[in-house]
Amino acid sequence: MAEIQVVRGDITDEQVDAVVTAANESLLGGGGVDGAIHRAAGPELAKAGAAQAPCPPGDAVATPSFGLGPRIRHVIHTVGPVWEGGGHGEADVLARCYRRSLEVADDLRAGSIAFPAIATGIYGFPSDEAARIAMSTIRAAHTQVQLVRLVAFDEETYRHLKAQE
Ligand code: APR
């Protein structure tokens, strides 16, 4: 099982093999963490993403990290569920984002990965429930990734993730 670390910070500062972005189906970039990662990686990231779009909610695809490198080698783009009250399978889709991202990381032989709090920003997923899903899904995953870092951008997200440790 991977070591899981909960940290506060900006995911673009992470020193890991792969960072996960909370994307939309076009993989062209957007606001939030996707915007930060695309700004740091440069315009080639959107071109590489578009070549693999559309990415349905719950799935994940990898591209090179471009300007985020050389320490970060890969960007894994995953699309979270838009929160619609909880009765539309949102929890299952979010769990699939974490599971599929780890499967893609294994395909890349990534030893370390950093996740943002997928779907808890613009997509509105409650951060306490999202933290529970993230932690339980990662703990249950059969992955070769040795280190998983959960990067909280704000205090509330950090508190919810720490509560799941
Ligand atoms: N580092 C780490 N986490 C960050 C950063 C950052 N630089 N910037 C934002 N976050 C956090 C947010 O505070 C939130 O907790 O990432 C989490 C996810 O929020 P969003 O980025 O809004 O992602 P999401 O809710 O999944 O919405 C995805 O937003 O940016 C668009 O293209 C994206 O359409 C997609 C949608």
PDB file of C-alpha atoms and ligand atoms in Angstrom:
ATOM      1  CA  MET A   1       0.000   0.000   0.000  1.00  0.00           C
ATOM      2  CA  ALA A   2       1.222   3.511  -0.782  1.00  0.00           C
ATOM      3  CA  GLU A   3       2.321   5.976   1.881  1.00  0.00           C
ATOM      4  CA  ILE A   4      -0.251   8.803   1.993  1.00  0.00           C
ATOM      5  CA  GLN A   5       0.773  12.333   3.013  1.00  0.00           C
ATOM      6  CA  VAL A   6      -1.713  15.205   3.496  1.00  0.00           C
ATOM      7  CA  VAL A   7      -0.101  18.584   2.837  1.00  0.00           C
ATOM      8  CA  ARG A   8      -1.149  22.190   2.304  1.00  0.00           C
ATOM      9  CA  GLY A   9       0.173  24.052  -0.704  1.00  0.00           C
ATOM     10  CA  ASP A  10       0.187  24.588  -4.429  1.00  0.00           C
ATOM     11  CA  ILE A  11       0.304  21.363  -6.435  1.00  0.00           C
ATOM     12  CA  THR A  12       2.570  22.988  -9.055  1.00  0.00           C
ATOM     13  CA  ASP A  13       5.296  23.126  -6.387  1.00  0.00           C
ATOM     14  CA  GLU A  14       5.170  19.403  -5.721  1.00  0.00           C
ATOM     15  CA  GLN A  15       8.340  17.319  -6.204  1.00  0.00           C
ATOM     16  CA  VAL A  16       6.697  14.129  -7.511  1.00  0.00           C
ATOM     17  CA  ASP A  17       6.751  12.044 -10.707  1.00  0.00           C
ATOM     18  CA  ALA A  18       3.135  12.838 -11.656  1.00  0.00           C
ATOM     19  CA  VAL A  19       0.610  15.498 -10.717  1.00  0.00           C
ATOM     20  CA  VAL A  20      -3.121  15.020 -11.217  1.00  0.00           C
ATOM     21  CA  THR A  21      -5.230  17.863 -12.542  1.00  0.00           C
ATOM     22  CA  ALA A  22      -8.977  18.258 -12.028  1.00  0.00           C
ATOM     23  CA  ALA A  23      -9.870  18.728 -15.670  1.00  0.00           C
ATOM     24  CA  ASN A  24     -12.978  18.978 -17.803  1.00  0.00           C
ATOM     25  CA  GLU A  25     -13.816  16.635 -20.662  1.00  0.00           C
ATOM     26  CA  SER A  26     -12.110  18.825 -23.287  1.00  0.00           C
ATOM     27  CA  LEU A  27      -8.724  18.599 -21.474  1.00  0.00           C
ATOM     28  CA  LEU A  28      -8.081  22.137 -22.759  1.00  0.00           C
ATOM     29  CA  GLY A  29      -7.620  23.591 -19.264  1.00  0.00           C
ATOM     30  CA  GLY A  30      -9.839  25.852 -17.231  1.00  0.00           C
ATOM     31  CA  GLY A  31      -9.781  27.630 -13.891  1.00  0.00           C
ATOM     32  CA  GLY A  32      -8.855  26.343 -10.437  1.00  0.00           C
ATOM     33  CA  VAL A  33      -6.106  23.764 -10.180  1.00  0.00           C
ATOM     34  CA  ASP A  34      -6.432  22.977 -13.910  1.00  0.00           C
ATOM     35  CA  GLY A  35      -5.668  26.608 -14.674  1.00  0.00           C
ATOM     36  CA  ALA A  36      -2.651  26.632 -12.370  1.00  0.00           C
ATOM     37  CA  ILE A  37      -1.231  23.452 -13.889  1.00  0.00           C
ATOM     38  CA  HIS A  38      -1.827  24.601 -17.475  1.00  0.00           C
ATOM     39  CA  ARG A  39      -0.217  27.989 -16.725  1.00  0.00           C
ATOM     40  CA  ALA A  40       2.856  26.281 -15.257  1.00  0.00           C
ATOM     41  CA  ALA A  41       3.086  23.638 -18.000  1.00  0.00           C
ATOM     42  CA  GLY A  42       2.510  26.005 -20.900  1.00  0.00           C
ATOM     43  CA  PRO A  43       0.310  25.832 -24.011  1.00  0.00           C
ATOM     44  CA  GLU A  44       1.616  22.444 -25.144  1.00  0.00           C
ATOM     45  CA  LEU A  45      -0.327  20.819 -22.298  1.00  0.00           C
ATOM     46  CA  ALA A  46      -3.675  21.832 -23.816  1.00  0.00           C
ATOM     47  CA  LYS A  47      -2.550  20.594 -27.243  1.00  0.00           C
ATOM     48  CA  ALA A  48      -1.509  17.220 -25.800  1.00  0.00           C
ATOM     49  CA  GLY A  49      -4.730  17.019 -23.806  1.00  0.00           C
ATOM     50  CA  ALA A  50      -6.945  17.878 -26.755  1.00  0.00           C
ATOM     51  CA  ALA A  51      -5.361  15.027 -28.708  1.00  0.00           C
ATOM     52  CA  GLN A  52      -6.854  12.598 -26.143  1.00  0.00           C
ATOM     53  CA  ALA A  53     -10.164  14.372 -25.528  1.00  0.00           C
ATOM     54  CA  PRO A  54     -12.953  13.859 -24.686  1.00  0.00           C
ATOM     55  CA  CYS A  55     -12.172  12.346 -21.291  1.00  0.00           C
ATOM     56  CA  PRO A  56     -15.416  11.238 -19.624  1.00  0.00           C
ATOM     57  CA  PRO A  57     -16.020  11.852 -15.904  1.00  0.00           C
ATOM     58  CA  GLY A  58     -14.264   9.179 -13.834  1.00  0.00           C
ATOM     59  CA  ASP A  59     -11.617   8.449 -16.450  1.00  0.00           C
ATOM     60  CA  ALA A  60      -7.987   9.658 -16.551  1.00  0.00           C
ATOM     61  CA  VAL A  61      -5.366  10.170 -19.258  1.00  0.00           C
ATOM     62  CA  ALA A  62      -1.669  11.098 -19.076  1.00  0.00           C
ATOM     63  CA  THR A  63       0.363  13.662 -20.979  1.00  0.00           C
ATOM     64  CA  PRO A  64       3.932  14.898 -20.590  1.00  0.00           C
ATOM     65  CA  SER A  65       4.404  17.679 -18.043  1.00  0.00           C
ATOM     66  CA  PHE A  66       6.110  20.133 -20.447  1.00  0.00           C
ATOM     67  CA  GLY A  67       6.983  23.296 -18.473  1.00  0.00           C
ATOM     68  CA  LEU A  68       6.252  21.607 -15.130  1.00  0.00           C
ATOM     69  CA  GLY A  69       9.285  19.391 -15.633  1.00  0.00           C
ATOM     70  CA  PRO A  70      11.912  18.134 -15.260  1.00  0.00           C
ATOM     71  CA  ARG A  71      11.061  16.858 -11.739  1.00  0.00           C
ATOM     72  CA  ILE A  72       7.374  16.399 -12.533  1.00  0.00           C
ATOM     73  CA  ARG A  73       7.351  14.077 -15.581  1.00  0.00           C
ATOM     74  CA  HIS A  74       3.636  13.534 -16.155  1.00  0.00           C
ATOM     75  CA  VAL A  75       0.297  15.287 -15.830  1.00  0.00           C
ATOM     76  CA  ILE A  76      -2.627  12.940 -15.261  1.00  0.00           C
ATOM     77  CA  HIS A  77      -5.871  14.593 -16.318  1.00  0.00           C
ATOM     78  CA  THR A  78      -8.975  13.292 -14.582  1.00  0.00           C
ATOM     79  CA  VAL A  79     -12.520  14.606 -14.812  1.00  0.00           C
ATOM     80  CA  GLY A  80     -14.527  14.707 -11.611  1.00  0.00           C
ATOM     81  CA  PRO A  81     -18.301  14.637 -11.208  1.00  0.00           C
ATOM     82  CA  VAL A  82     -20.305  17.828 -11.099  1.00  0.00           C
ATOM     83  CA  TRP A  83     -22.127  17.723  -7.726  1.00  0.00           C
ATOM     84  CA  GLU A  84     -25.898  17.480  -8.293  1.00  0.00           C
ATOM     85  CA  GLY A  85     -26.983  16.725  -4.743  1.00  0.00           C
ATOM     86  CA  GLY A  86     -25.459  13.260  -4.359  1.00  0.00           C
ATOM     87  CA  GLY A  87     -28.154  11.136  -5.955  1.00  0.00           C
ATOM     88  CA  HIS A  88     -26.596  10.856  -9.413  1.00  0.00           C
ATOM     89  CA  GLY A  89     -23.665   8.533  -8.744  1.00  0.00           C
ATOM     90  CA  GLU A  90     -21.264  11.387  -7.986  1.00  0.00           C
ATOM     91  CA  ALA A  91     -19.485   9.426  -5.237  1.00  0.00           C
ATOM     92  CA  ASP A  92     -18.777   6.482  -7.570  1.00  0.00           C
ATOM     93  CA  VAL A  93     -17.435   8.787 -10.281  1.00  0.00           C
ATOM     94  CA  LEU A  94     -15.139  10.539  -7.799  1.00  0.00           C
ATOM     95  CA  ALA A  95     -13.817   7.209  -6.510  1.00  0.00           C
ATOM     96  CA  ARG A  96     -13.149   6.180 -10.117  1.00  0.00           C
ATOM     97  CA  CYS A  97     -11.099   9.374 -10.655  1.00  0.00           C
ATOM     98  CA  TYR A  98      -8.693   8.313  -7.886  1.00  0.00           C
ATOM     99  CA  ARG A  99      -8.637   4.649  -8.949  1.00  0.00           C
ATOM    100  CA  ARG A 100      -8.095   5.379 -12.650  1.00  0.00           C
ATOM    101  CA  SER A 101      -5.425   8.001 -11.910  1.00  0.00           C
ATOM    102  CA  LEU A 102      -3.477   5.422  -9.883  1.00  0.00           C
ATOM    103  CA  GLU A 103      -3.869   2.855 -12.695  1.00  0.00           C
ATOM    104  CA  VAL A 104      -2.479   5.417 -15.169  1.00  0.00           C
ATOM    105  CA  ALA A 105       0.344   6.201 -12.724  1.00  0.00           C
ATOM    106  CA  ASP A 106       1.152   2.474 -12.579  1.00  0.00           C
ATOM    107  CA  ASP A 107       1.216   2.300 -16.395  1.00  0.00           C
ATOM    108  CA  LEU A 108       3.722   5.192 -16.287  1.00  0.00           C
ATOM    109  CA  ARG A 109       5.753   3.489 -13.537  1.00  0.00           C
ATOM    110  CA  ALA A 110       5.377   6.676 -11.482  1.00  0.00           C
ATOM    111  CA  GLY A 111       6.708   6.171  -7.954  1.00  0.00           C
ATOM    112  CA  SER A 112       5.069   9.286  -6.534  1.00  0.00           C
ATOM    113  CA  ILE A 113       1.900  11.221  -7.332  1.00  0.00           C
ATOM    114  CA  ALA A 114       0.148  14.356  -6.055  1.00  0.00           C
ATOM    115  CA  PHE A 115      -3.627  14.813  -6.107  1.00  0.00           C
ATOM    116  CA  PRO A 116      -5.659  17.991  -5.646  1.00  0.00           C
ATOM    117  CA  ALA A 117      -9.070  17.721  -3.959  1.00  0.00           C
ATOM    118  CA  ILE A 118     -10.793  16.683  -7.173  1.00  0.00           C
ATOM    119  CA  ALA A 119     -14.312  18.065  -7.831  1.00  0.00           C
ATOM    120  CA  THR A 120     -14.502  20.101  -4.588  1.00  0.00           C
ATOM    121  CA  GLY A 121     -14.067  23.500  -6.242  1.00  0.00           C
ATOM    122  CA  ILE A 122     -15.988  24.594  -9.307  1.00  0.00           C
ATOM    123  CA  TYR A 123     -17.742  21.203  -9.438  1.00  0.00           C
ATOM    124  CA  GLY A 124     -19.116  21.704  -5.922  1.00  0.00           C
ATOM    125  CA  PHE A 125     -18.532  18.292  -4.331  1.00  0.00           C
ATOM    126  CA  PRO A 126     -18.698  18.612  -0.501  1.00  0.00           C
ATOM    127  CA  SER A 127     -15.082  18.553   0.673  1.00  0.00           C
ATOM    128  CA  ASP A 128     -15.684  16.399   3.774  1.00  0.00           C
ATOM    129  CA  GLU A 129     -17.297  13.586   1.765  1.00  0.00           C
ATOM    130  CA  ALA A 130     -14.719  14.003  -1.017  1.00  0.00           C
ATOM    131  CA  ALA A 131     -11.904  13.613   1.525  1.00  0.00           C
ATOM    132  CA  ARG A 132     -13.456  10.381   2.815  1.00  0.00           C
ATOM    133  CA  ILE A 133     -13.788   9.013  -0.737  1.00  0.00           C
ATOM    134  CA  ALA A 134     -10.228  10.021  -1.669  1.00  0.00           C
ATOM    135  CA  MET A 135      -8.647   8.400   1.378  1.00  0.00           C
ATOM    136  CA  SER A 136     -10.697   5.172   1.277  1.00  0.00           C
ATOM    137  CA  THR A 137     -10.186   4.713  -2.477  1.00  0.00           C
ATOM    138  CA  ILE A 138      -6.430   5.252  -2.308  1.00  0.00           C
ATOM    139  CA  ARG A 139      -6.088   2.930   0.698  1.00  0.00           C
ATOM    140  CA  ALA A 140      -8.017   0.184  -1.140  1.00  0.00           C
ATOM    141  CA  ALA A 141      -6.075   0.554  -4.391  1.00  0.00           C
ATOM    142  CA  HIS A 142      -3.647  -2.169  -5.492  1.00  0.00           C
ATOM    143  CA  THR A 143      -1.027   0.241  -6.817  1.00  0.00           C
ATOM    144  CA  GLN A 144       2.752   0.195  -7.233  1.00  0.00           C
ATOM    145  CA  VAL A 145       2.881   3.926  -6.437  1.00  0.00           C
ATOM    146  CA  GLN A 146       4.923   4.293  -3.253  1.00  0.00           C
ATOM    147  CA  LEU A 147       3.998   7.870  -2.288  1.00  0.00           C
ATOM    148  CA  VAL A 148       0.640   9.622  -2.659  1.00  0.00           C
ATOM    149  CA  ARG A 149       0.468  13.281  -1.632  1.00  0.00           C
ATOM    150  CA  LEU A 150      -2.959  14.880  -1.136  1.00  0.00           C
ATOM    151  CA  VAL A 151      -2.446  18.601  -1.665  1.00  0.00           C
ATOM    152  CA  ALA A 152      -4.967  20.888   0.042  1.00  0.00           C
ATOM    153  CA  PHE A 153      -5.065  24.435  -1.277  1.00  0.00           C
ATOM    154  CA  ASP A 154      -7.190  25.748   1.599  1.00  0.00           C
ATOM    155  CA  GLU A 155      -7.547  25.159   5.349  1.00  0.00           C
ATOM    156  CA  GLU A 156     -11.000  23.511   5.203  1.00  0.00           C
ATOM    157  CA  THR A 157      -9.835  20.915   2.667  1.00  0.00           C
ATOM    158  CA  TYR A 158      -6.701  20.326   4.740  1.00  0.00           C
ATOM    159  CA  ARG A 159      -8.771  19.747   7.900  1.00  0.00           C
ATOM    160  CA  HIS A 160     -11.104  17.295   6.176  1.00  0.00           C
ATOM    161  CA  LEU A 161      -8.210  15.309   4.686  1.00  0.00           C
ATOM    162  CA  LYS A 162      -6.261  15.259   7.978  1.00  0.00           C
ATOM    163  CA  ALA A 163      -9.388  13.970   9.718  1.00  0.00           C
ATOM    164  CA  GLN A 164      -9.277  10.925   7.405  1.00  0.00           C
ATOM    165  CA  GLU A 165      -5.630  10.078   8.152  1.00  0.00           C
TER     166      GLU A 165
HETATM  167  N1  APR B   1      -2.932  23.545  -6.074  1.00  0.00           N
HETATM  168  C1  APR B   1      -3.694  22.631  -5.407  1.00  0.00           C
HETATM  169  N2  APR B   1      -5.029  22.679  -5.341  1.00  0.00           N
HETATM  170  C2  APR B   1      -5.636  23.721  -5.960  1.00  0.00           C
HETATM  171  C3  APR B   1      -4.913  24.716  -6.676  1.00  0.00           C
HETATM  172  C4  APR B   1      -3.513  24.590  -6.713  1.00  0.00           C
HETATM  173  N3  APR B   1      -2.738  25.470  -7.378  1.00  0.00           N
HETATM  174  N4  APR B   1      -5.821  25.614  -7.184  1.00  0.00           N
HETATM  175  C5  APR B   1      -7.039  25.204  -6.776  1.00  0.00           C
HETATM  176  N5  APR B   1      -6.937  24.074  -6.039  1.00  0.00           N
HETATM  177  C6  APR B   1      -7.990  23.304  -5.376  1.00  0.00           C
HETATM  178  C7  APR B   1      -9.293  23.999  -5.101  1.00  0.00           C
HETATM  179  O1  APR B   1      -9.187  24.850  -3.962  1.00  0.00           O
HETATM  180  C8  APR B   1     -10.176  22.792  -4.844  1.00  0.00           C
HETATM  181  O2  APR B   1     -10.017  22.349  -3.499  1.00  0.00           O
HETATM  182  O3  APR B   1      -8.342  22.227  -6.230  1.00  0.00           O
HETATM  183  C9  APR B   1      -9.607  21.711  -5.787  1.00  0.00           C
HETATM  184  C10 APR B   1     -10.449  21.423  -7.011  1.00  0.00           C
HETATM  185  O4  APR B   1     -11.090  22.609  -7.440  1.00  0.00           O
HETATM  186  P1  APR B   1     -11.179  22.997  -9.008  1.00  0.00           P
HETATM  187  O5  APR B   1      -9.835  23.304  -9.501  1.00  0.00           O
HETATM  188  O6  APR B   1     -12.246  24.037  -9.129  1.00  0.00           O
HETATM  189  O7  APR B   1     -11.637  21.639  -9.734  1.00  0.00           O
HETATM  190  P2  APR B   1     -13.075  20.956  -9.827  1.00  0.00           P
HETATM  191  O8  APR B   1     -13.951  21.315  -8.677  1.00  0.00           O
HETATM  192  O9  APR B   1     -12.790  19.505 -10.085  1.00  0.00           O
HETATM  193  O10 APR B   1     -13.718  21.621 -11.143  1.00  0.00           O
HETATM  194  C11 APR B   1     -13.174  21.247 -12.393  1.00  0.00           C
HETATM  195  O11 APR B   1     -12.916  23.510 -13.070  1.00  0.00           O
HETATM  196  O12 APR B   1     -10.894  24.418 -13.630  1.00  0.00           O
HETATM  197  C12 APR B   1     -12.035  23.859 -14.149  1.00  0.00           C
HETATM  198  O13 APR B   1     -11.289  22.812 -16.182  1.00  0.00           O
HETATM  199  C13 APR B   1     -11.746  22.565 -14.863  1.00  0.00           C
HETATM  200  O14 APR B   1     -13.957  22.490 -15.759  1.00  0.00           O
HETATM  201  C14 APR B   1     -13.099  21.930 -14.798  1.00  0.00           C
HETATM  202  C15 APR B   1     -13.576  22.291 -13.407  1.00  0.00           C
END
